[in-house]
PDB file of C-alpha atoms in Angstrom:
ATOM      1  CA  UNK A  20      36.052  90.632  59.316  1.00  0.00           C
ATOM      2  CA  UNK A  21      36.350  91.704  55.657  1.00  0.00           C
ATOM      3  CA  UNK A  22      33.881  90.119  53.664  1.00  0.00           C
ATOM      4  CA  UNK A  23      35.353  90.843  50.942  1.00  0.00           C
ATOM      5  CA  UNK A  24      38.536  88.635  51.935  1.00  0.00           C
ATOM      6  CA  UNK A  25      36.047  85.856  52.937  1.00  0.00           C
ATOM      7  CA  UNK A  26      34.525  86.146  49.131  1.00  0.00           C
ATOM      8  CA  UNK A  27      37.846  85.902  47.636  1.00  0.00           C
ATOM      9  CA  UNK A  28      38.769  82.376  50.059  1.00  0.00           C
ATOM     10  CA  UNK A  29      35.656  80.949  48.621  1.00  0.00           C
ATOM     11  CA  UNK A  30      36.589  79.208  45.296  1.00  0.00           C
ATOM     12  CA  UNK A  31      35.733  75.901  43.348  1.00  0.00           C
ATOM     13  CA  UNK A  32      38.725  74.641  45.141  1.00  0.00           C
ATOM     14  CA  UNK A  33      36.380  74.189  48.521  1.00  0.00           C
ATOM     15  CA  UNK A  34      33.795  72.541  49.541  1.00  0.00           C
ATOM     16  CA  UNK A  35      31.657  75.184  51.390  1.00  0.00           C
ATOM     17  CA  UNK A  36      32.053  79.015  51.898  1.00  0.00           C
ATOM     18  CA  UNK A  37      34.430  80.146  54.967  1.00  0.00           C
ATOM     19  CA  UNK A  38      32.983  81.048  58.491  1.00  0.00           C
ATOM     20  CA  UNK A  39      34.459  83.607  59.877  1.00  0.00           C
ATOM     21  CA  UNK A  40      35.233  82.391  63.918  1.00  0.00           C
ATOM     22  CA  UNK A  41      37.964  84.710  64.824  1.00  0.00           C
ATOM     23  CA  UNK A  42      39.729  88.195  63.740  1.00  0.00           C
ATOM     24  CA  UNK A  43      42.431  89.621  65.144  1.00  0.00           C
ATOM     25  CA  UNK A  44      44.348  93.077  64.523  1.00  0.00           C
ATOM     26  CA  UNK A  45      48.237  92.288  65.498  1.00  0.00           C
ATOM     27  CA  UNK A  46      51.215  93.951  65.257  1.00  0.00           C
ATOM     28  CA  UNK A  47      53.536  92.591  62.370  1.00  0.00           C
ATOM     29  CA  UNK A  48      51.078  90.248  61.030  1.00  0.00           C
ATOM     30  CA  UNK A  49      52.743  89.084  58.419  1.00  0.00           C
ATOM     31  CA  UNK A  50      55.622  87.676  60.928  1.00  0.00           C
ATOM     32  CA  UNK A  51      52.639  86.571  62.766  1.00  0.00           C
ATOM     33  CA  UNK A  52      50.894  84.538  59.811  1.00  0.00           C
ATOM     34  CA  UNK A  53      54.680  82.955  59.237  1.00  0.00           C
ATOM     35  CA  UNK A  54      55.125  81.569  62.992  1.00  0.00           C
ATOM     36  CA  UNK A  55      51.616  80.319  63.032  1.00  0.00           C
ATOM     37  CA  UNK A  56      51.974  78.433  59.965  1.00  0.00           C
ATOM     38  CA  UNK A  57      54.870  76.914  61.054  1.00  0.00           C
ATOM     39  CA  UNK A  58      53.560  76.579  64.351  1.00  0.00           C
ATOM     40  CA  UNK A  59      50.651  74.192  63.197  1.00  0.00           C
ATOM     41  CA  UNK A  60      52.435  72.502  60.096  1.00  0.00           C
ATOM     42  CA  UNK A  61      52.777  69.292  61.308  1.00  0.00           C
ATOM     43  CA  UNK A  62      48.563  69.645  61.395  1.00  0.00           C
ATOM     44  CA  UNK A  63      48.412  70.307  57.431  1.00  0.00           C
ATOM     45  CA  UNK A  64      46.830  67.663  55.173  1.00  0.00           C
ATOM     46  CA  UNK A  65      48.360  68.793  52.176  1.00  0.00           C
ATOM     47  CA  UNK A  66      51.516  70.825  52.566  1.00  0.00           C
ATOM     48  CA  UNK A  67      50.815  73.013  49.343  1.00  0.00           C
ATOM     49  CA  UNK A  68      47.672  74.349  51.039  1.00  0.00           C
ATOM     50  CA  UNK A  69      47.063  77.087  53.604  1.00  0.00           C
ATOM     51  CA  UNK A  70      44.584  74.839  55.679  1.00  0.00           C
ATOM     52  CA  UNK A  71      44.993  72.872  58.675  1.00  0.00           C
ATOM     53  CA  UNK A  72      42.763  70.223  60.956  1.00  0.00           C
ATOM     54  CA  UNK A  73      43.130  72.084  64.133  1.00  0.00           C
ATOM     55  CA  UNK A  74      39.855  73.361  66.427  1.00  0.00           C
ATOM     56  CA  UNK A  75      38.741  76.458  66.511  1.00  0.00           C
ATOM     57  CA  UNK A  76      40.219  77.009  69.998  1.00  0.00           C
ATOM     58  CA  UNK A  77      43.731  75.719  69.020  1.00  0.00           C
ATOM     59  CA  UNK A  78      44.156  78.315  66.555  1.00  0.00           C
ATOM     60  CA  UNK A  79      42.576  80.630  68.594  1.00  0.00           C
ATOM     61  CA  UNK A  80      45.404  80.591  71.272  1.00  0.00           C
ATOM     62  CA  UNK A  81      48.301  79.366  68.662  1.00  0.00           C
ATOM     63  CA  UNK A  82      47.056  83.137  67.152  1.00  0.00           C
ATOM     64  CA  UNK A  83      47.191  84.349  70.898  1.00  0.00           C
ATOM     65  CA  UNK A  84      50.074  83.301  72.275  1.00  0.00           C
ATOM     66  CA  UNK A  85      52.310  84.485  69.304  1.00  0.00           C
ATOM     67  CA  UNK A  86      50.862  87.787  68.543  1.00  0.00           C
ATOM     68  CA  UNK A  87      50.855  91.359  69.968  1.00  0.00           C
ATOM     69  CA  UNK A  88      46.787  91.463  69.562  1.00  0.00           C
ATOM     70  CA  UNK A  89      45.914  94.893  69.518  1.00  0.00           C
ATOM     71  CA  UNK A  90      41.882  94.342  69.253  1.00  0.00           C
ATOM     72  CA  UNK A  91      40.315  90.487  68.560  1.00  0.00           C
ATOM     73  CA  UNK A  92      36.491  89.500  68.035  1.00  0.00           C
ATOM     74  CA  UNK A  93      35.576  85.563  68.844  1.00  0.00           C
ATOM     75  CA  UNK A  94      32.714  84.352  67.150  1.00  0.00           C
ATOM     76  CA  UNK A  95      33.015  81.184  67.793  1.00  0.00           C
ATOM     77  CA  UNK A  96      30.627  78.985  70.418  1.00  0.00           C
TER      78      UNK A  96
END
């Protein structure tokens, strides 16, 4: 994971800085990122922000099962 993309999430606007629990290299991401997010936007407290209440795992295999993943890395335990 780029920790310079993890450096730019962190901002006065959150609480803590990010974790990094899962990266993925897919084909087409950005079509990817799009179906996710509407995918899991019913689980969005505030539909202005890019964050959702979802477990690690669920967006794990939301991520999975609507992606052609050509390499992922799971961090999470």
């Amino acid at each position: 994971p780029s920790q310079k993309r993890v450096h730019e999430l962190y901002s006065t606007e959150v609480p803590e800085p990010y974790k990094v629990q899962y990266t993925a290299f897919v084909q087409n991401y950005l079509s990817v990122e799009k179906k996710v997010h509407r995918i899991l936007s019913k689980e969005r407290p505030n539909k202005n922000r890019e964050f959702f209440r979802v477990s690690v795992p669920k967006a794990i295999l939301t991520i999975q099962e609507n992606a052609q993943i050509n390499y992922e890395e799971i961090f999470y335990k």
